[in-house]
Amino acid sequence: MTSVAGWAAASTQGSFPPLPRAVAQSFFRRMRAVAPAAVGAIERDRAADAERPFADTACGRLARSLDDAGLRALGMWTHHWCMRFYDDDTRVGRRLIREIAARPGLGWTADEVRWMLRESVSAGPAAADRFTLPRAAAAHLPPADRPLDELPPEIVVPRQRRPD
């Protein structure tokens, strides 16, 4: 396991301007609130049948129990966890990220998306799913607030077609 993101990635200069410390701390505070339940759910799902429908998993039950803000925090925590410890052991976490990414209307903020994008870029190409959640979250932002233009040039992100 390799640590590829975290506070250092969130607060250093690089491809993205650093978020204000208070904003980043608010993200970590919200993620800490869901972390114990997330760890427990991920551990239970690791030990269970991987082919079960998501709704029947511990992660699925946890996701169902949360409101939109809680689900965003769970997505950010899981994204953070997967970016820090990306290996074969994150299979369950990556499934949770895909499920959260597929949910519309969670009310993502541009700062949340920027934070996830910064971690994704810091993770590098070894973390193949690193843009799944930030891309999905960014797609729900108003076009003017989408931080996708802040990605380094080697990262290609599909653009929406503009109306003619």
Short mmCIF file of N, CA and C in Angstrom, two decimals:
data_model
loop_
_atom_site.label_atom_id
_atom_site.label_comp_id
_atom_site.label_asym_id
_atom_site.label_seq_id
_atom_site.Cartn_x
_atom_site.Cartn_y
_atom_site.Cartn_z
N MET A 1 0.83 -1.17 0.00
CA MET A 1 0.00 0.00 0.00
C MET A 1 0.87 1.24 0.00
N THR A 2 0.39 2.23 -0.73
CA THR A 2 1.14 3.47 -0.83
C THR A 2 0.23 4.64 -0.53
N SER A 3 0.69 5.58 0.24
CA SER A 3 -0.06 6.79 0.49
C SER A 3 0.19 7.74 -0.68
N VAL A 4 -0.87 8.08 -1.40
CA VAL A 4 -0.71 8.91 -2.59
C VAL A 4 -1.45 10.24 -2.48
N ALA A 5 -2.14 10.47 -1.39
CA ALA A 5 -2.87 11.73 -1.25
C ALA A 5 -3.06 12.00 0.24
N GLY A 6 -3.83 12.98 0.56
CA GLY A 6 -4.08 13.31 1.95
C GLY A 6 -3.95 14.80 2.18
N TRP A 7 -3.71 15.19 3.43
CA TRP A 7 -3.64 16.61 3.76
C TRP A 7 -2.57 17.32 2.95
N ALA A 8 -1.44 16.68 2.76
CA ALA A 8 -0.37 17.33 2.00
C ALA A 8 -0.84 17.63 0.58
N ALA A 9 -1.56 16.70 -0.04
CA ALA A 9 -2.07 16.93 -1.39
C ALA A 9 -3.13 18.02 -1.39
N ALA A 10 -3.90 18.11 -0.32
CA ALA A 10 -4.97 19.11 -0.26
C ALA A 10 -4.45 20.51 0.01
N SER A 11 -3.25 20.62 0.56
CA SER A 11 -2.82 21.93 1.02
C SER A 11 -1.55 22.46 0.36
N THR A 12 -1.01 21.75 -0.62
CA THR A 12 0.21 22.22 -1.26
C THR A 12 -0.07 22.79 -2.63
N GLN A 13 0.87 23.60 -3.11
CA GLN A 13 0.74 24.14 -4.46
C GLN A 13 0.93 23.02 -5.46
N GLY A 14 0.35 23.15 -6.59
CA GLY A 14 0.46 22.15 -7.62
C GLY A 14 -0.48 22.52 -8.74
N SER A 15 -1.17 21.55 -9.27
CA SER A 15 -2.09 21.78 -10.36
C SER A 15 -3.28 22.65 -9.95
N PHE A 16 -3.62 22.63 -8.68
CA PHE A 16 -4.77 23.36 -8.18
C PHE A 16 -4.32 24.32 -7.10
N PRO A 17 -4.95 25.47 -7.00
CA PRO A 17 -4.64 26.33 -5.85
C PRO A 17 -5.13 25.62 -4.59
N PRO A 18 -4.41 25.77 -3.48
CA PRO A 18 -4.85 25.08 -2.26
C PRO A 18 -6.17 25.64 -1.77
N LEU A 19 -6.96 24.76 -1.17
CA LEU A 19 -8.21 25.20 -0.56
C LEU A 19 -7.88 25.91 0.75
N PRO A 20 -8.70 26.86 1.14
CA PRO A 20 -8.50 27.45 2.46
C PRO A 20 -8.53 26.35 3.53
N ARG A 21 -7.68 26.49 4.52
CA ARG A 21 -7.56 25.46 5.56
C ARG A 21 -8.92 25.16 6.22
N ALA A 22 -9.72 26.18 6.46
CA ALA A 22 -11.03 25.97 7.10
C ALA A 22 -11.95 25.11 6.24
N VAL A 23 -11.88 25.30 4.92
CA VAL A 23 -12.70 24.50 4.01
C VAL A 23 -12.25 23.04 4.04
N ALA A 24 -10.94 22.83 3.90
CA ALA A 24 -10.42 21.46 3.93
C ALA A 24 -10.71 20.80 5.27
N GLN A 25 -10.57 21.54 6.36
CA GLN A 25 -10.86 20.97 7.68
C GLN A 25 -12.33 20.59 7.80
N SER A 26 -13.22 21.39 7.21
CA SER A 26 -14.65 21.04 7.27
C SER A 26 -14.91 19.72 6.53
N PHE A 27 -14.19 19.50 5.44
CA PHE A 27 -14.33 18.22 4.72
C PHE A 27 -13.87 17.07 5.61
N PHE A 28 -12.70 17.23 6.23
CA PHE A 28 -12.17 16.16 7.08
C PHE A 28 -13.09 15.92 8.28
N ARG A 29 -13.68 16.96 8.83
CA ARG A 29 -14.60 16.82 9.96
C ARG A 29 -15.83 16.01 9.53
N ARG A 30 -16.39 16.33 8.38
CA ARG A 30 -17.56 15.60 7.88
C ARG A 30 -17.19 14.15 7.57
N MET A 31 -16.01 13.93 6.99
CA MET A 31 -15.60 12.56 6.66
C MET A 31 -15.35 11.74 7.92
N ARG A 32 -14.78 12.38 8.96
CA ARG A 32 -14.56 11.65 10.22
C ARG A 32 -15.87 11.18 10.83
N ALA A 33 -16.95 11.91 10.59
CA ALA A 33 -18.25 11.52 11.14
C ALA A 33 -18.76 10.22 10.52
N VAL A 34 -18.46 9.98 9.26
CA VAL A 34 -18.94 8.75 8.60
C VAL A 34 -17.90 7.65 8.57
N ALA A 35 -16.66 7.97 8.90
CA ALA A 35 -15.57 7.00 8.76
C ALA A 35 -15.77 5.71 9.55
N PRO A 36 -16.17 5.74 10.83
CA PRO A 36 -16.31 4.47 11.55
C PRO A 36 -17.32 3.53 10.90
N ALA A 37 -18.47 4.07 10.49
CA ALA A 37 -19.47 3.24 9.83
C ALA A 37 -18.96 2.74 8.48
N ALA A 38 -18.23 3.60 7.76
CA ALA A 38 -17.70 3.21 6.45
C ALA A 38 -16.67 2.09 6.58
N VAL A 39 -15.78 2.21 7.55
CA VAL A 39 -14.77 1.16 7.76
C VAL A 39 -15.45 -0.16 8.08
N GLY A 40 -16.43 -0.12 8.98
CA GLY A 40 -17.14 -1.34 9.34
C GLY A 40 -17.85 -1.97 8.15
N ALA A 41 -18.52 -1.14 7.35
CA ALA A 41 -19.24 -1.65 6.19
C ALA A 41 -18.28 -2.25 5.16
N ILE A 42 -17.19 -1.56 4.91
CA ILE A 42 -16.21 -2.06 3.94
C ILE A 42 -15.61 -3.38 4.43
N GLU A 43 -15.28 -3.47 5.71
CA GLU A 43 -14.72 -4.71 6.26
C GLU A 43 -15.72 -5.86 6.15
N ARG A 44 -16.99 -5.61 6.46
CA ARG A 44 -18.01 -6.66 6.34
C ARG A 44 -18.17 -7.10 4.89
N ASP A 45 -18.14 -6.14 3.97
CA ASP A 45 -18.30 -6.49 2.56
C ASP A 45 -17.08 -7.22 2.00
N ARG A 46 -15.91 -6.94 2.51
CA ARG A 46 -14.72 -7.67 2.07
C ARG A 46 -14.83 -9.15 2.40
N ALA A 47 -15.44 -9.44 3.55
CA ALA A 47 -15.56 -10.82 4.01
C ALA A 47 -16.75 -11.54 3.40
N ALA A 48 -17.62 -10.82 2.72
CA ALA A 48 -18.86 -11.40 2.19
C ALA A 48 -18.71 -11.75 0.71
N ASP A 49 -19.78 -12.24 0.14
CA ASP A 49 -19.85 -12.60 -1.27
C ASP A 49 -19.79 -11.34 -2.13
N ALA A 50 -18.78 -11.24 -2.96
CA ALA A 50 -18.57 -10.05 -3.78
C ALA A 50 -19.61 -9.89 -4.89
N GLU A 51 -20.36 -10.92 -5.18
CA GLU A 51 -21.32 -10.86 -6.28
C GLU A 51 -22.72 -10.41 -5.84
N ARG A 52 -22.89 -10.14 -4.55
CA ARG A 52 -24.21 -9.71 -4.09
C ARG A 52 -24.58 -8.37 -4.70
N PRO A 53 -25.89 -8.14 -4.93
CA PRO A 53 -26.31 -6.82 -5.38
C PRO A 53 -25.91 -5.76 -4.35
N PHE A 54 -25.56 -4.58 -4.81
CA PHE A 54 -25.09 -3.53 -3.92
C PHE A 54 -26.07 -3.26 -2.79
N ALA A 55 -27.34 -3.24 -3.08
CA ALA A 55 -28.35 -2.94 -2.06
C ALA A 55 -28.31 -3.94 -0.90
N ASP A 56 -27.83 -5.15 -1.14
CA ASP A 56 -27.78 -6.20 -0.11
C ASP A 56 -26.47 -6.20 0.66
N THR A 57 -25.57 -5.27 0.37
CA THR A 57 -24.27 -5.23 1.05
C THR A 57 -24.33 -4.28 2.24
N ALA A 58 -23.34 -4.38 3.11
CA ALA A 58 -23.26 -3.45 4.23
C ALA A 58 -23.06 -2.01 3.73
N CYS A 59 -22.27 -1.85 2.67
CA CYS A 59 -22.08 -0.50 2.10
C CYS A 59 -23.39 0.02 1.52
N GLY A 60 -24.15 -0.84 0.89
CA GLY A 60 -25.44 -0.44 0.34
C GLY A 60 -26.41 0.00 1.43
N ARG A 61 -26.44 -0.75 2.53
CA ARG A 61 -27.31 -0.37 3.65
C ARG A 61 -26.86 0.95 4.26
N LEU A 62 -25.54 1.13 4.38
CA LEU A 62 -25.03 2.39 4.92
C LEU A 62 -25.41 3.55 3.99
N ALA A 63 -25.21 3.39 2.71
CA ALA A 63 -25.55 4.46 1.76
C ALA A 63 -27.04 4.80 1.83
N ARG A 64 -27.89 3.80 1.98
CA ARG A 64 -29.33 4.04 2.08
C ARG A 64 -29.69 4.82 3.34
N SER A 65 -28.90 4.68 4.38
CA SER A 65 -29.23 5.30 5.67
C SER A 65 -28.85 6.78 5.74
N LEU A 66 -28.12 7.28 4.76
CA LEU A 66 -27.59 8.64 4.82
C LEU A 66 -28.40 9.61 3.96
N ASP A 67 -28.48 10.86 4.41
CA ASP A 67 -29.06 11.91 3.57
C ASP A 67 -28.00 12.33 2.54
N ASP A 68 -28.35 13.29 1.70
CA ASP A 68 -27.43 13.70 0.63
C ASP A 68 -26.08 14.20 1.17
N ALA A 69 -26.10 15.01 2.22
CA ALA A 69 -24.85 15.52 2.78
C ALA A 69 -24.01 14.38 3.35
N GLY A 70 -24.66 13.44 4.01
CA GLY A 70 -23.94 12.28 4.55
C GLY A 70 -23.38 11.40 3.45
N LEU A 71 -24.14 11.26 2.36
CA LEU A 71 -23.67 10.45 1.24
C LEU A 71 -22.49 11.12 0.54
N ARG A 72 -22.51 12.46 0.44
CA ARG A 72 -21.35 13.17 -0.11
C ARG A 72 -20.13 12.96 0.77
N ALA A 73 -20.31 13.05 2.08
CA ALA A 73 -19.20 12.83 3.01
C ALA A 73 -18.69 11.40 2.89
N LEU A 74 -19.58 10.43 2.77
CA LEU A 74 -19.18 9.03 2.59
C LEU A 74 -18.40 8.87 1.29
N GLY A 75 -18.89 9.50 0.22
CA GLY A 75 -18.17 9.43 -1.05
C GLY A 75 -16.79 10.05 -0.96
N MET A 76 -16.70 11.20 -0.31
CA MET A 76 -15.40 11.86 -0.17
C MET A 76 -14.46 11.04 0.69
N TRP A 77 -14.98 10.46 1.79
CA TRP A 77 -14.12 9.63 2.64
C TRP A 77 -13.63 8.41 1.87
N THR A 78 -14.54 7.76 1.16
CA THR A 78 -14.17 6.55 0.42
C THR A 78 -13.19 6.89 -0.69
N HIS A 79 -13.41 8.00 -1.38
CA HIS A 79 -12.48 8.46 -2.41
C HIS A 79 -11.11 8.71 -1.78
N HIS A 80 -11.09 9.42 -0.66
CA HIS A 80 -9.84 9.73 0.05
C HIS A 80 -9.13 8.43 0.46
N TRP A 81 -9.87 7.51 1.02
CA TRP A 81 -9.31 6.23 1.46
C TRP A 81 -8.74 5.45 0.27
N CYS A 82 -9.48 5.39 -0.82
CA CYS A 82 -9.01 4.66 -2.00
C CYS A 82 -7.80 5.34 -2.63
N MET A 83 -7.72 6.66 -2.61
CA MET A 83 -6.57 7.34 -3.19
C MET A 83 -5.34 7.16 -2.31
N ARG A 84 -5.51 7.06 -1.02
CA ARG A 84 -4.36 6.88 -0.13
C ARG A 84 -3.85 5.45 -0.16
N PHE A 85 -4.75 4.50 -0.26
CA PHE A 85 -4.35 3.09 -0.15
C PHE A 85 -4.85 2.31 -1.35
N TYR A 86 -4.44 2.72 -2.54
CA TYR A 86 -4.96 2.10 -3.75
C TYR A 86 -4.22 0.80 -4.04
N ASP A 87 -4.93 -0.29 -3.95
CA ASP A 87 -4.40 -1.60 -4.30
C ASP A 87 -5.58 -2.54 -4.48
N ASP A 88 -5.33 -3.83 -4.58
CA ASP A 88 -6.43 -4.77 -4.79
C ASP A 88 -7.41 -4.80 -3.64
N ASP A 89 -6.99 -4.36 -2.48
CA ASP A 89 -7.83 -4.38 -1.30
C ASP A 89 -8.90 -3.29 -1.32
N THR A 90 -8.86 -2.40 -2.28
CA THR A 90 -9.84 -1.31 -2.33
C THR A 90 -11.01 -1.64 -3.26
N ARG A 91 -11.13 -2.88 -3.68
CA ARG A 91 -12.21 -3.29 -4.59
C ARG A 91 -13.58 -2.88 -4.05
N VAL A 92 -13.84 -3.15 -2.78
CA VAL A 92 -15.13 -2.80 -2.17
C VAL A 92 -15.31 -1.29 -2.13
N GLY A 93 -14.27 -0.56 -1.78
CA GLY A 93 -14.35 0.90 -1.76
C GLY A 93 -14.60 1.48 -3.13
N ARG A 94 -13.96 0.91 -4.14
CA ARG A 94 -14.16 1.41 -5.51
C ARG A 94 -15.59 1.13 -5.97
N ARG A 95 -16.16 0.01 -5.55
CA ARG A 95 -17.57 -0.26 -5.88
C ARG A 95 -18.46 0.78 -5.23
N LEU A 96 -18.19 1.11 -3.97
CA LEU A 96 -18.97 2.13 -3.27
C LEU A 96 -18.86 3.47 -3.99
N ILE A 97 -17.67 3.83 -4.42
CA ILE A 97 -17.48 5.08 -5.16
C ILE A 97 -18.32 5.08 -6.45
N ARG A 98 -18.29 3.98 -7.18
CA ARG A 98 -19.07 3.91 -8.42
C ARG A 98 -20.57 4.06 -8.15
N GLU A 99 -21.03 3.45 -7.07
CA GLU A 99 -22.46 3.55 -6.72
C GLU A 99 -22.83 4.99 -6.35
N ILE A 100 -21.99 5.65 -5.57
CA ILE A 100 -22.26 7.05 -5.19
C ILE A 100 -22.17 7.94 -6.42
N ALA A 101 -21.20 7.68 -7.29
CA ALA A 101 -21.04 8.49 -8.51
C ALA A 101 -22.27 8.40 -9.40
N ALA A 102 -22.98 7.29 -9.34
CA ALA A 102 -24.15 7.09 -10.20
C ALA A 102 -25.40 7.81 -9.67
N ARG A 103 -25.31 8.38 -8.49
CA ARG A 103 -26.49 9.03 -7.90
C ARG A 103 -26.54 10.51 -8.24
N PRO A 104 -27.60 10.93 -8.89
CA PRO A 104 -27.73 12.35 -9.22
C PRO A 104 -28.29 13.14 -8.04
N GLY A 105 -28.10 14.44 -8.08
CA GLY A 105 -28.75 15.34 -7.14
C GLY A 105 -28.21 15.32 -5.72
N LEU A 106 -26.93 15.01 -5.52
CA LEU A 106 -26.38 14.99 -4.17
C LEU A 106 -25.94 16.37 -3.69
N GLY A 107 -25.96 17.35 -4.58
CA GLY A 107 -25.63 18.72 -4.18
C GLY A 107 -24.15 18.98 -3.98
N TRP A 108 -23.32 18.37 -4.82
CA TRP A 108 -21.86 18.58 -4.72
C TRP A 108 -21.52 20.05 -4.85
N THR A 109 -20.49 20.48 -4.14
CA THR A 109 -20.01 21.85 -4.27
C THR A 109 -18.74 21.84 -5.12
N ALA A 110 -18.43 23.00 -5.68
CA ALA A 110 -17.21 23.11 -6.49
C ALA A 110 -15.97 22.84 -5.63
N ASP A 111 -15.97 23.27 -4.37
CA ASP A 111 -14.83 22.99 -3.49
C ASP A 111 -14.66 21.50 -3.24
N GLU A 112 -15.76 20.78 -3.05
CA GLU A 112 -15.67 19.33 -2.86
C GLU A 112 -15.08 18.66 -4.09
N VAL A 113 -15.53 19.09 -5.25
CA VAL A 113 -15.01 18.51 -6.50
C VAL A 113 -13.54 18.85 -6.67
N ARG A 114 -13.16 20.09 -6.41
CA ARG A 114 -11.74 20.46 -6.50
C ARG A 114 -10.87 19.64 -5.56
N TRP A 115 -11.36 19.42 -4.35
CA TRP A 115 -10.61 18.63 -3.37
C TRP A 115 -10.40 17.21 -3.89
N MET A 116 -11.46 16.60 -4.41
CA MET A 116 -11.33 15.23 -4.94
C MET A 116 -10.43 15.20 -6.17
N LEU A 117 -10.55 16.20 -7.04
CA LEU A 117 -9.69 16.24 -8.22
C LEU A 117 -8.22 16.36 -7.83
N ARG A 118 -7.95 17.21 -6.84
CA ARG A 118 -6.56 17.38 -6.37
C ARG A 118 -6.00 16.06 -5.87
N GLU A 119 -6.79 15.32 -5.08
CA GLU A 119 -6.34 14.01 -4.60
C GLU A 119 -6.15 13.05 -5.76
N SER A 120 -7.04 13.10 -6.73
CA SER A 120 -6.95 12.19 -7.87
C SER A 120 -5.69 12.44 -8.68
N VAL A 121 -5.38 13.69 -8.92
CA VAL A 121 -4.17 14.04 -9.66
C VAL A 121 -2.94 13.60 -8.88
N SER A 122 -2.95 13.82 -7.56
CA SER A 122 -1.82 13.42 -6.72
C SER A 122 -1.62 11.91 -6.73
N ALA A 123 -2.70 11.15 -6.89
CA ALA A 123 -2.60 9.69 -6.86
C ALA A 123 -1.84 9.16 -8.07
N GLY A 124 -1.96 9.82 -9.19
CA GLY A 124 -1.26 9.37 -10.39
C GLY A 124 -1.96 8.22 -11.08
N PRO A 125 -1.40 7.77 -12.19
CA PRO A 125 -2.07 6.78 -13.04
C PRO A 125 -2.21 5.39 -12.43
N ALA A 126 -1.52 5.10 -11.34
CA ALA A 126 -1.66 3.78 -10.72
C ALA A 126 -3.08 3.56 -10.20
N ALA A 127 -3.76 4.62 -9.83
CA ALA A 127 -5.13 4.55 -9.33
C ALA A 127 -6.08 4.78 -10.50
N ALA A 128 -6.39 3.71 -11.22
CA ALA A 128 -7.13 3.81 -12.47
C ALA A 128 -8.52 4.44 -12.32
N ASP A 129 -9.18 4.26 -11.20
CA ASP A 129 -10.54 4.78 -10.99
C ASP A 129 -10.54 6.14 -10.32
N ARG A 130 -9.42 6.82 -10.32
CA ARG A 130 -9.27 8.01 -9.49
C ARG A 130 -10.17 9.17 -9.90
N PHE A 131 -10.67 9.20 -11.11
CA PHE A 131 -11.53 10.32 -11.53
C PHE A 131 -13.01 9.97 -11.57
N THR A 132 -13.38 8.77 -11.17
CA THR A 132 -14.77 8.34 -11.24
C THR A 132 -15.70 9.28 -10.48
N LEU A 133 -15.46 9.48 -9.20
CA LEU A 133 -16.36 10.31 -8.40
C LEU A 133 -16.22 11.80 -8.70
N PRO A 134 -14.99 12.34 -8.82
CA PRO A 134 -14.92 13.78 -9.13
C PRO A 134 -15.57 14.14 -10.46
N ARG A 135 -15.42 13.29 -11.48
CA ARG A 135 -16.06 13.58 -12.77
C ARG A 135 -17.57 13.57 -12.64
N ALA A 136 -18.10 12.55 -11.96
CA ALA A 136 -19.55 12.46 -11.80
C ALA A 136 -20.07 13.65 -10.99
N ALA A 137 -19.37 14.00 -9.92
CA ALA A 137 -19.80 15.14 -9.10
C ALA A 137 -19.73 16.44 -9.89
N ALA A 138 -18.67 16.62 -10.66
CA ALA A 138 -18.51 17.85 -11.46
C ALA A 138 -19.62 17.99 -12.49
N ALA A 139 -20.09 16.87 -13.01
CA ALA A 139 -21.15 16.91 -14.02
C ALA A 139 -22.44 17.49 -13.46
N HIS A 140 -22.61 17.47 -12.14
CA HIS A 140 -23.82 18.00 -11.52
C HIS A 140 -23.69 19.47 -11.12
N LEU A 141 -22.52 20.04 -11.31
CA LEU A 141 -22.32 21.46 -11.02
C LEU A 141 -22.78 22.29 -12.22
N PRO A 142 -23.17 23.54 -11.98
CA PRO A 142 -23.46 24.42 -13.11
C PRO A 142 -22.19 24.53 -13.97
N PRO A 143 -22.33 24.63 -15.28
CA PRO A 143 -21.15 24.65 -16.16
C PRO A 143 -20.08 25.66 -15.75
N ALA A 144 -20.47 26.81 -15.28
CA ALA A 144 -19.48 27.83 -14.91
C ALA A 144 -18.66 27.43 -13.67
N ASP A 145 -19.20 26.52 -12.85
CA ASP A 145 -18.52 26.12 -11.62
C ASP A 145 -17.70 24.84 -11.76
N ARG A 146 -17.72 24.23 -12.92
CA ARG A 146 -17.01 22.96 -13.10
C ARG A 146 -15.51 23.20 -13.15
N PRO A 147 -14.76 22.59 -12.23
CA PRO A 147 -13.32 22.82 -12.16
C PRO A 147 -12.50 21.93 -13.10
N LEU A 148 -13.14 21.33 -14.10
CA LEU A 148 -12.42 20.40 -14.95
C LEU A 148 -11.33 21.07 -15.77
N ASP A 149 -11.45 22.37 -16.00
CA ASP A 149 -10.40 23.07 -16.75
C ASP A 149 -9.11 23.17 -15.94
N GLU A 150 -9.18 22.88 -14.65
CA GLU A 150 -8.01 22.97 -13.80
C GLU A 150 -7.16 21.69 -13.83
N LEU A 151 -7.62 20.68 -14.55
CA LEU A 151 -6.85 19.44 -14.63
C LEU A 151 -5.59 19.66 -15.45
N PRO A 152 -4.53 18.94 -15.11
CA PRO A 152 -3.32 19.03 -15.92
C PRO A 152 -3.61 18.59 -17.35
N PRO A 153 -2.86 19.08 -18.33
CA PRO A 153 -3.17 18.79 -19.73
C PRO A 153 -3.11 17.31 -20.09
N GLU A 154 -2.33 16.51 -19.37
CA GLU A 154 -2.24 15.09 -19.74
C GLU A 154 -3.48 14.30 -19.34
N ILE A 155 -4.39 14.91 -18.58
CA ILE A 155 -5.61 14.24 -18.15
C ILE A 155 -6.72 14.68 -19.09
N VAL A 156 -7.28 13.75 -19.81
CA VAL A 156 -8.34 14.07 -20.76
C VAL A 156 -9.67 13.77 -20.10
N VAL A 157 -10.54 14.75 -20.04
CA VAL A 157 -11.87 14.59 -19.47
C VAL A 157 -12.87 14.86 -20.58
N PRO A 158 -13.81 13.93 -20.81
CA PRO A 158 -14.81 14.18 -21.84
C PRO A 158 -15.62 15.43 -21.54
N ARG A 159 -15.89 16.21 -22.54
CA ARG A 159 -16.67 17.44 -22.41
C ARG A 159 -18.08 17.21 -22.92
N GLN A 160 -19.02 17.95 -22.38
CA GLN A 160 -20.36 17.90 -22.90
C GLN A 160 -20.40 18.71 -24.19
N ARG A 161 -21.21 18.25 -25.13
CA ARG A 161 -21.38 19.01 -26.37
C ARG A 161 -22.19 20.25 -26.07
N ARG A 162 -21.79 21.33 -26.67
CA ARG A 162 -22.54 22.58 -26.52
C ARG A 162 -23.70 22.58 -27.51
N PRO A 163 -24.81 23.15 -27.10
CA PRO A 163 -25.93 23.25 -28.03
C PRO A 163 -25.55 24.13 -29.22
N ASP A 164 -25.97 23.73 -30.40
CA ASP A 164 -25.64 24.50 -31.61
C ASP A 164 -26.46 25.74 -31.74
#
